[in-house]
Amino acid sequence: MTQADGFDPDSVPFERGHYIGGKVVDDAGEHLTVARPSDLIPYADLPQGTADTVDRAVASARHALDSSGWGRQAPRERARAMRRWADLIEKHQEELGKLEALGSTRPISQAVGGDVASVAEGIRFFSEWADKLGGDVAATRSNDLGMILSEPYGVVGAITPWNFPLSMASWKAGPALAAGNAIVLKPSELTPFSTVRLAQLAVEAGIPAGIFNVVHGSGPVTGEAISRHPGIAKVSFTGSTRTGVAVMKAAAESGVKPVTLELGGKSPQLVFADADLERAADCIAGSMLANAGQACVAGSRLIVERSAEEPLVRLLRQKLAGAAAGHTWKASTNYAPIISETQARRIDRILRDSLAQGAECIIGGQRIDGYGGAYYQPTLLTNVDAATAAVREEIFGPVLTIQAFDTEEEGLALADHPEYGLAAGVYTRDLGRAMRAMRAIQAGTVWINRYSRTLDFILPTGGYKSSGIGKDLGRQAVEQNLRHKTVLLNIGADMPAR
Ligand code: TXE
């Protein structure tokens, strides 16, 4: 295989253990088998971290904080170390991209120039906050001085999903470290290895060993141990709403820890007939094709003004034809596999239920065979309503439902989902209508005449309703890694007025 074709998946080296205190360590106990999503061939064993492993990682993080002064040292030193980390990520862009493509659903064509490049830039963004986090002086009586100090939590925990492993790890570690915390992070057991390399590069860049620890294992064992550990002061989680509830419960029961939860979505794409339909179709198809719909913000419900339905579907049919499925290590692949057979069966089940409820499939609807893994055709369903399984449930696959409306009010009502409120797209040339929709839609992000994140990391992401609590990215993500201490100092007699 030449460089132009992609890379040989058997040629990519990686560490198989946990990463604790700057060292790769394995556990003698139980191991999980990890398969390549592209062809579902098992390729490595993964140590199943226990409560004991999490304990060791927390102790190492605590020791690193106490001995290195990471949270207390000159903030510009912290910023400089994080900038060196970002530079090293860029230097290892190719290597990290291959590791990500091998072990996740991210095609190499997107992993190197897209995901890894954005991880480096995101770490740089967070580094810039390190020396801008002082606190406030409050307006108090003049014989007192009132201060509100921003302080790191100490050791924070994070649990990440499988859909964008490196990006998700950087969204958790970046703000946590910039704020002066140490982190114990559990990546998804389906996509564990790239995160360890990210943590190793942090140590190579001069971030003290033990400030970024990675513990592997399954959710109910290792994830639960992180959520419950008394030495972890705060937990940040991205994943399903069901698991988010479990994390929140465990955190509440073990010391009332604050949680940041980035959870599921069922995001609407609201298209008015006056919109630039070509552009809208590009954005809608782009969102379906991106990671084959396996993104929390996937715009999976198309809600279109009736007169634009037919031309928009025609355009979508053309745009979706550009999906090139294949192994993630092939350079020509731009369309991802489904992460696992379990996830593909979930898509099958929701489709079957929807068809039984009267939905009609007008594009796709089948698996794509021939690659060994689970691949799914981009799929469009019509004849659906609010009760249809595919409209109600987060699918996490390339499935778009279509509902038509006649009035703005009706369109906005359809856009509202009873449970989720993560993101929404609005397409119209009418500025007043765009603003009314922006105000009415109950979602953490509203994109207008576009549908994707950019490299503007200052824009936070997170949900309304059951889509989550708190934000990733932005100033908000850094602030959520800080707690506030009130100090009131008596400075003597009232100052005479001058
Ligand atoms: O997610 P889980 P799964 C949605 C999507 C998908 C569904 C199931 O709809 O079909 O979730 O995917 C860890 N305590 N999203 O089962 O379980 C787990 O090990 C602590 C949306 O893979 O949420 C992994 O590291 N942790 C989403 C992480 O939680 C636990 C991204 C996510 O797994 C745990 C992924 C427990 N009890 C799936 N149980 C998004 N919002 O982007 C599991 N985990």
XYZ file of C-alpha atoms and ligand atoms in Angstrom:
542
model
C 0.000 0.000 0.000
C 1.482 3.374 -0.986
C 1.153 6.551 1.073
C -1.366 7.831 -1.488
C -3.619 4.797 -0.864
C -3.651 5.277 2.902
C -1.749 3.206 5.474
C -1.311 -0.375 6.604
C -3.406 -0.847 9.785
C -1.017 -3.499 11.075
C 1.902 -1.054 10.994
C 0.635 1.381 13.629
C 2.361 1.096 17.036
C 0.477 1.934 20.231
C 0.591 1.370 23.984
C -1.930 -1.042 25.465
C -1.887 -0.125 29.160
C -3.307 2.569 31.404
C -1.274 5.769 31.666
C -0.718 6.636 35.307
C 1.890 8.995 36.739
C 3.596 9.301 33.348
C 4.016 5.537 32.939
C 2.199 2.942 30.872
C 0.996 0.297 33.316
C -0.953 -2.876 32.751
C -3.136 -4.754 35.192
C -2.689 -8.459 35.622
C -6.453 -8.981 35.896
C -9.273 -9.085 33.405
C -8.816 -7.770 29.851
C -11.340 -6.592 27.263
C -10.948 -7.223 23.526
C -10.842 -4.201 21.249
C -11.897 -4.488 17.585
C -11.161 -2.166 14.645
C -14.490 -0.509 13.754
C -13.666 -0.658 10.019
C -13.709 -4.469 9.779
C -14.552 -5.506 13.365
C -11.343 -7.574 13.564
C -10.067 -7.766 17.172
C -6.603 -6.224 17.333
C -5.687 -5.657 20.964
C -6.486 -6.431 24.574
C -7.322 -3.682 27.005
C -6.834 -3.853 30.762
C -10.108 -3.564 32.638
C -9.413 -0.865 35.214
C -10.872 -1.541 38.637
C -11.728 0.721 41.558
C -8.168 -0.001 42.648
C -6.713 1.248 39.359
C -8.757 4.448 39.603
C -7.489 4.823 43.170
C -3.879 4.602 41.958
C -4.535 7.168 39.239
C -6.157 9.591 41.688
C -3.242 9.174 44.122
C -0.790 9.873 41.330
C -2.739 12.951 40.249
C -2.854 14.218 43.842
C 0.867 13.607 44.247
C 1.608 15.444 40.974
C -0.439 18.443 42.064
C 1.227 18.575 45.489
C 4.794 18.009 44.318
C 4.836 20.010 41.088
C 2.617 22.890 42.138
C 0.849 22.666 38.731
C -2.224 24.445 40.061
C -0.209 27.056 41.937
C 2.785 27.663 39.706
C 3.028 30.825 37.636
C 0.080 30.583 35.272
C 2.189 31.648 32.315
C 4.393 28.593 32.910
C 1.269 26.454 32.671
C 0.267 28.230 29.482
C 3.731 27.709 28.014
C 3.706 23.975 28.815
C 0.292 23.634 27.171
C 1.487 25.516 24.083
C 4.440 23.119 23.811
C 1.923 20.273 24.077
C -0.082 21.740 21.182
C 3.127 22.038 19.124
C 3.992 18.393 19.841
C 0.494 17.280 18.825
C 1.056 19.041 15.508
C 4.474 17.458 15.152
C 2.881 14.029 15.687
C -0.181 14.850 13.583
C 0.343 11.990 11.140
C 1.021 9.436 13.886
C -1.990 10.497 15.987
C -4.196 10.606 12.902
C -3.277 7.021 11.982
C -3.905 5.832 15.516
C -7.291 7.561 15.518
C -8.209 6.143 12.097
C -7.113 2.638 13.082
C -9.098 2.512 16.299
C -12.185 4.616 15.636
C -14.680 5.490 12.918
C -12.683 8.508 11.724
C -11.396 8.128 8.121
C -7.705 8.995 7.749
C -8.644 11.717 5.241
C -10.417 13.544 8.083
C -8.457 12.390 11.133
C -5.095 14.005 10.305
C -6.017 17.374 8.796
C -9.349 17.663 10.607
C -9.450 16.058 14.049
C -5.791 16.203 15.107
C -5.227 19.692 13.701
C -8.260 20.891 15.606
C -7.104 19.167 18.824
C -3.792 21.062 18.663
C -5.537 24.360 18.051
C -8.043 23.639 20.845
C -5.257 22.988 23.361
C -3.681 26.285 22.266
C -7.025 28.033 22.823
C -7.284 26.622 26.353
C -3.645 27.439 27.158
C -4.490 31.099 26.597
C -6.890 31.076 29.579
C -4.295 29.923 32.102
C -3.241 33.446 33.158
C -6.608 35.140 32.789
C -8.440 33.490 35.658
C -7.904 35.682 38.694
C -11.234 36.305 40.384
C -12.996 39.462 41.479
C -12.806 42.194 44.070
C -16.315 42.850 45.339
C -18.066 46.104 46.230
C -18.224 45.887 50.031
C -18.225 48.383 52.883
C -14.994 50.336 52.854
C -13.651 48.850 56.102
C -13.696 45.414 54.481
C -12.073 44.008 51.380
C -14.205 41.354 49.667
C -12.570 38.988 47.194
C -13.854 36.095 45.127
C -10.988 33.757 44.309
C -11.166 31.300 41.385
C -9.455 28.069 42.413
C -8.979 24.743 40.645
C -10.862 21.726 42.027
C -7.725 19.611 42.295
C -8.282 16.200 40.727
C -11.138 16.082 38.212
C -12.544 13.051 36.402
C -13.657 12.670 32.793
C -15.420 9.950 30.814
C -15.426 10.204 27.021
C -17.347 8.483 24.197
C -16.179 6.668 21.066
C -17.294 8.998 18.284
C -14.405 11.515 18.267
C -11.952 10.081 20.822
C -9.095 12.587 20.514
C -11.316 15.640 20.231
C -13.420 14.602 23.215
C -10.321 13.931 25.348
C -8.917 17.365 24.450
C -12.226 19.093 25.229
C -12.047 17.621 28.741
C -8.300 17.819 29.443
C -7.716 21.249 27.846
C -9.894 23.369 30.160
C -9.188 21.169 33.209
C -5.420 21.617 32.880
C -5.563 25.302 31.924
C -7.482 25.932 35.147
C -4.753 24.147 37.138
C -6.386 20.772 37.788
C -5.069 17.250 37.270
C -7.303 14.833 35.370
C -8.146 11.126 35.453
C -9.814 10.307 32.148
C -11.485 7.108 30.970
C -11.820 6.883 27.194
C -14.465 4.642 25.673
C -13.447 0.994 25.838
C -14.241 0.821 22.096
C -11.681 3.490 21.107
C -9.099 3.679 23.890
C -5.588 3.969 22.462
C -5.215 7.426 20.904
C -6.034 9.114 24.230
C -2.984 7.536 25.879
C -0.731 8.966 23.155
C -2.291 12.395 23.720
C -1.490 12.139 27.441
C 2.071 10.935 26.756
C 2.675 13.976 24.548
C 1.499 16.208 27.399
C 4.231 14.772 29.616
C 6.815 15.006 26.804
C 5.877 18.684 26.525
C 6.772 19.261 30.171
C 3.377 18.969 31.836
C 4.242 17.136 35.074
C 3.742 13.345 35.027
C 0.502 12.494 36.840
C -1.351 15.629 35.756
C -3.001 13.756 32.850
C -3.826 10.111 33.649
C -5.752 7.645 31.504
C -7.532 4.649 33.011
C -9.074 2.078 30.694
C -12.094 -0.096 31.228
C -15.809 -0.524 30.874
C -18.379 2.080 31.901
C -20.161 0.279 34.717
C -16.854 -0.675 36.398
C -14.194 1.964 35.638
C -16.539 4.825 34.726
C -18.596 4.220 37.845
C -15.415 4.122 39.972
C -14.390 7.535 38.581
C -17.842 9.025 39.205
C -17.796 7.755 42.808
C -14.179 8.313 43.804
C -13.982 10.551 46.886
C -10.681 12.044 45.698
C -12.248 13.284 42.454
C -13.885 16.657 42.996
C -15.786 17.086 39.726
C -16.788 14.866 36.793
C -17.184 15.739 33.137
C -18.962 13.241 30.902
C -19.943 12.967 27.245
C -22.195 10.138 26.117
C -25.771 8.942 26.209
C -28.424 10.573 28.376
C -29.050 7.265 30.147
C -25.407 6.956 31.193
C -25.277 10.674 32.036
C -28.026 10.077 34.581
C -25.996 7.205 36.106
C -22.889 9.426 36.318
C -24.863 12.239 37.932
C -26.424 9.865 40.457
C -23.058 8.359 41.401
C -21.499 11.835 41.675
C -24.388 13.029 43.843
C -24.157 10.028 46.141
C -20.420 10.363 46.655
C -19.933 13.874 47.942
C -22.317 15.942 45.812
C -19.740 16.449 43.064
C -20.596 18.898 40.318
C -21.008 17.326 36.886
C -20.745 18.561 33.331
C -22.853 16.393 31.039
C -22.808 16.564 27.239
C -25.547 14.126 26.254
C -27.772 12.981 23.437
C -29.632 14.996 20.823
C -32.334 14.814 18.194
C -31.520 18.082 16.490
C -33.886 19.677 13.963
C -32.928 21.247 10.627
C -35.653 23.827 9.943
C -35.746 24.852 6.275
C -37.989 27.665 5.029
C -38.912 27.885 1.363
C -37.048 31.195 0.898
C -33.723 29.616 1.913
C -30.755 29.002 -0.365
C -31.750 25.354 -0.840
C -28.461 24.355 -2.431
C -26.603 25.579 0.648
C -29.147 24.029 3.012
C -28.791 20.669 1.232
C -24.995 20.875 1.526
C -25.233 21.487 5.266
C -27.894 18.827 5.908
C -26.119 16.168 3.846
C -22.813 17.179 5.457
C -24.232 16.597 8.913
C -25.608 13.157 7.949
C -22.377 12.073 6.305
C -20.070 13.416 9.033
C -19.004 10.326 10.971
C -22.084 8.625 9.430
C -24.374 10.550 11.756
C -22.493 9.401 14.867
C -22.243 12.887 16.329
C -24.158 14.298 19.267
C -25.177 17.362 17.226
C -26.201 15.377 14.107
C -29.130 17.218 12.525
C -31.324 14.166 12.218
C -34.801 15.723 11.828
C -35.468 17.699 8.636
C -38.453 20.010 9.047
C -39.149 21.706 5.735
C -41.720 24.164 4.404
C -43.991 22.069 2.179
C -43.269 23.907 -1.091
C -39.497 23.297 -0.672
C -39.739 19.609 0.252
C -39.533 18.121 -3.212
C -36.610 20.248 -4.526
C -34.699 19.778 -1.258
C -35.079 15.995 -1.321
C -33.880 16.014 -4.962
C -30.761 17.949 -3.923
C -30.142 15.687 -0.922
C -30.330 12.626 -3.164
C -27.484 14.077 -5.275
C -25.339 15.162 -2.341
C -25.660 11.901 -0.407
C -24.483 9.968 -3.462
C -20.984 11.324 -2.734
C -20.540 9.038 0.303
C -17.470 6.816 -0.207
C -17.631 4.073 2.423
C -14.537 2.028 3.165
C -11.900 1.145 5.690
C -10.791 4.170 7.671
C -7.146 3.583 6.713
C -7.880 3.989 2.978
C -7.225 7.505 1.697
C -10.308 7.386 -0.566
C -12.753 6.780 2.323
C -14.870 9.745 3.380
C -17.807 7.891 4.930
C -17.385 6.203 8.304
C -18.292 2.720 9.488
C -20.747 2.315 12.344
C -18.736 1.848 15.530
C -19.922 -1.679 16.386
C -22.398 -4.400 15.530
C -24.359 -3.446 18.669
C -24.754 0.112 17.413
C -25.701 -1.100 13.904
C -28.366 -3.367 15.394
C -29.739 -0.364 17.274
C -30.057 1.519 13.959
C -31.741 -1.569 12.403
C -34.178 -1.751 15.290
C -35.185 1.916 15.138
C -35.650 1.691 11.358
C -37.748 -1.472 11.625
C -39.925 0.074 14.322
C -40.362 3.246 12.259
C -41.366 1.311 9.124
C -43.848 -0.712 11.172
C -45.316 2.606 12.364
C -45.919 3.669 8.742
C -42.671 5.455 7.816
C -41.561 5.206 4.202
C -37.905 4.907 3.211
C -37.154 7.018 0.121
C -33.343 6.801 0.139
C -31.075 4.040 1.532
C -32.318 1.914 4.393
C -29.830 -0.922 3.926
C -26.456 -1.991 5.269
C -23.452 -1.639 2.966
C -21.672 -5.001 2.717
C -18.182 -5.924 1.637
C -15.886 -4.338 4.209
C -16.256 -6.662 7.189
C -17.526 -3.876 9.459
C -21.011 -2.440 9.935
C -21.729 0.248 7.338
C -25.072 1.923 6.749
C -26.422 3.716 3.705
C -27.453 7.352 4.180
C -31.193 6.965 4.778
C -34.202 9.291 4.403
C -37.574 8.520 5.969
C -40.853 10.289 5.182
C -44.389 9.712 6.441
C -43.297 10.169 10.008
C -44.712 12.065 12.950
C -43.704 12.892 16.502
C -44.542 9.362 17.639
C -42.316 7.595 15.055
C -39.317 5.871 16.663
C -36.842 7.575 14.289
C -38.220 11.020 15.205
C -38.312 10.326 18.919
C -35.109 8.393 19.620
C -31.495 9.385 19.102
C -30.319 7.011 16.356
C -26.629 7.892 16.142
C -26.473 6.794 12.518
C -27.012 8.306 9.051
C -30.803 8.482 9.230
C -32.792 11.636 8.483
C -36.545 11.966 8.987
C -38.557 14.492 6.965
C -41.619 16.386 8.184
C -43.314 19.170 6.193
C -45.001 22.298 7.577
C -47.157 25.103 6.208
C -46.689 27.988 8.666
C -43.749 29.332 10.655
C -45.556 28.534 13.879
C -46.095 24.942 12.814
C -42.430 24.596 11.766
C -41.215 25.889 15.123
C -43.563 23.586 17.002
C -42.246 20.577 15.048
C -38.646 21.639 15.698
C -39.177 21.362 19.438
C -38.345 17.904 20.804
C -39.929 16.899 24.111
C -36.698 15.479 25.505
C -33.638 16.831 23.702
C -32.281 20.320 22.994
C -28.681 20.063 21.850
C -28.506 21.923 18.516
C -30.643 23.168 15.641
C -30.204 24.463 12.106
C -32.361 27.228 10.601
C -32.261 28.051 6.889
C -33.947 31.234 5.626
C -33.044 34.517 3.926
C -35.534 36.400 6.150
C -33.545 37.936 8.992
C -36.562 38.546 11.220
C -37.682 34.950 10.843
C -34.175 33.683 11.603
C -34.140 35.758 14.794
C -37.611 34.593 15.834
C -36.552 30.982 15.301
C -33.309 31.549 17.204
C -35.312 32.817 20.197
C -37.997 30.142 20.041
C -35.808 27.063 19.653
C -34.934 25.356 22.931
C -31.378 24.240 22.164
C -27.852 24.970 23.337
C -26.659 25.844 19.814
C -28.575 27.355 16.900
C -26.798 27.452 13.560
C -28.302 29.784 10.958
C -27.627 29.030 7.287
C -24.835 26.639 8.321
C -24.552 23.429 10.318
C -21.215 22.614 11.850
C -18.741 23.689 14.458
C -15.799 25.809 13.404
C -12.342 26.350 14.890
C -13.868 29.154 16.985
C -13.316 27.385 20.284
C -14.662 30.430 22.107
C -18.153 29.173 21.174
C -19.311 26.743 23.857
C -21.277 23.594 23.109
C -23.797 21.870 25.341
C -27.452 21.123 25.685
C -30.791 22.282 26.989
C -33.240 19.825 28.575
C -31.999 16.199 28.721
C -29.161 17.028 26.323
C -27.006 18.034 29.238
C -25.715 20.344 31.903
C -22.882 22.824 31.431
C -20.676 23.362 28.420
C -17.660 22.008 26.631
C -15.429 24.590 24.903
C -15.566 28.340 25.373
C -14.826 30.374 28.471
C -17.609 28.397 30.155
C -15.634 25.138 29.964
C -12.712 26.741 31.784
C -14.979 28.325 34.396
C -16.604 24.948 35.074
C -13.177 23.680 36.058
C -12.887 26.304 38.777
C -14.648 26.811 42.074
C -15.012 30.089 43.858
C -13.892 31.055 47.328
C -15.248 34.168 49.026
C -12.800 36.066 51.213
C -13.811 38.996 53.400
C -10.948 40.820 55.051
C -11.390 43.459 57.700
C -8.950 46.281 56.968
C -9.693 48.501 59.938
C -11.731 51.600 60.515
C -13.941 53.122 57.844
C -11.842 55.070 55.368
C -12.534 58.802 55.446
C -14.067 60.026 52.205
C -11.475 61.640 49.924
O -22.791 5.278 25.176
P -22.471 5.448 26.720
P -22.781 3.969 24.240
C -25.462 7.840 22.505
C -25.885 7.316 21.153
C -25.547 5.864 21.237
C -25.851 5.568 22.676
C -25.163 4.366 23.252
O -27.278 7.472 21.016
O -26.367 5.096 20.391
O -25.408 6.715 23.353
O -23.752 4.452 23.081
C -19.040 5.145 29.698
N -20.769 5.004 34.549
N -24.147 8.473 22.491
O -23.393 2.814 24.943
O -22.866 4.251 27.495
C -18.604 4.314 28.511
O -17.631 3.359 28.909
C -19.802 5.761 33.998
C -24.170 9.909 22.420
O -21.420 3.784 23.705
O -23.042 6.743 27.119
C -18.064 5.393 27.589
O -16.753 5.756 27.985
N -19.457 5.678 32.699
C -22.850 10.508 22.628
C -19.022 6.551 27.835
O -19.631 6.290 29.083
C -20.134 4.828 31.906
C -21.632 9.763 22.328
C -20.120 6.708 26.780
O -20.870 5.519 26.718
C -21.174 4.009 32.425
C -21.769 8.330 22.473
C -21.487 4.134 33.807
N -22.460 3.426 34.386
C -23.009 7.743 22.510
N -21.677 3.266 31.406
C -22.702 11.996 22.472
N -23.472 12.788 23.227
O -21.856 12.457 21.724
C -20.981 3.588 30.286
N -20.027 4.522 30.587
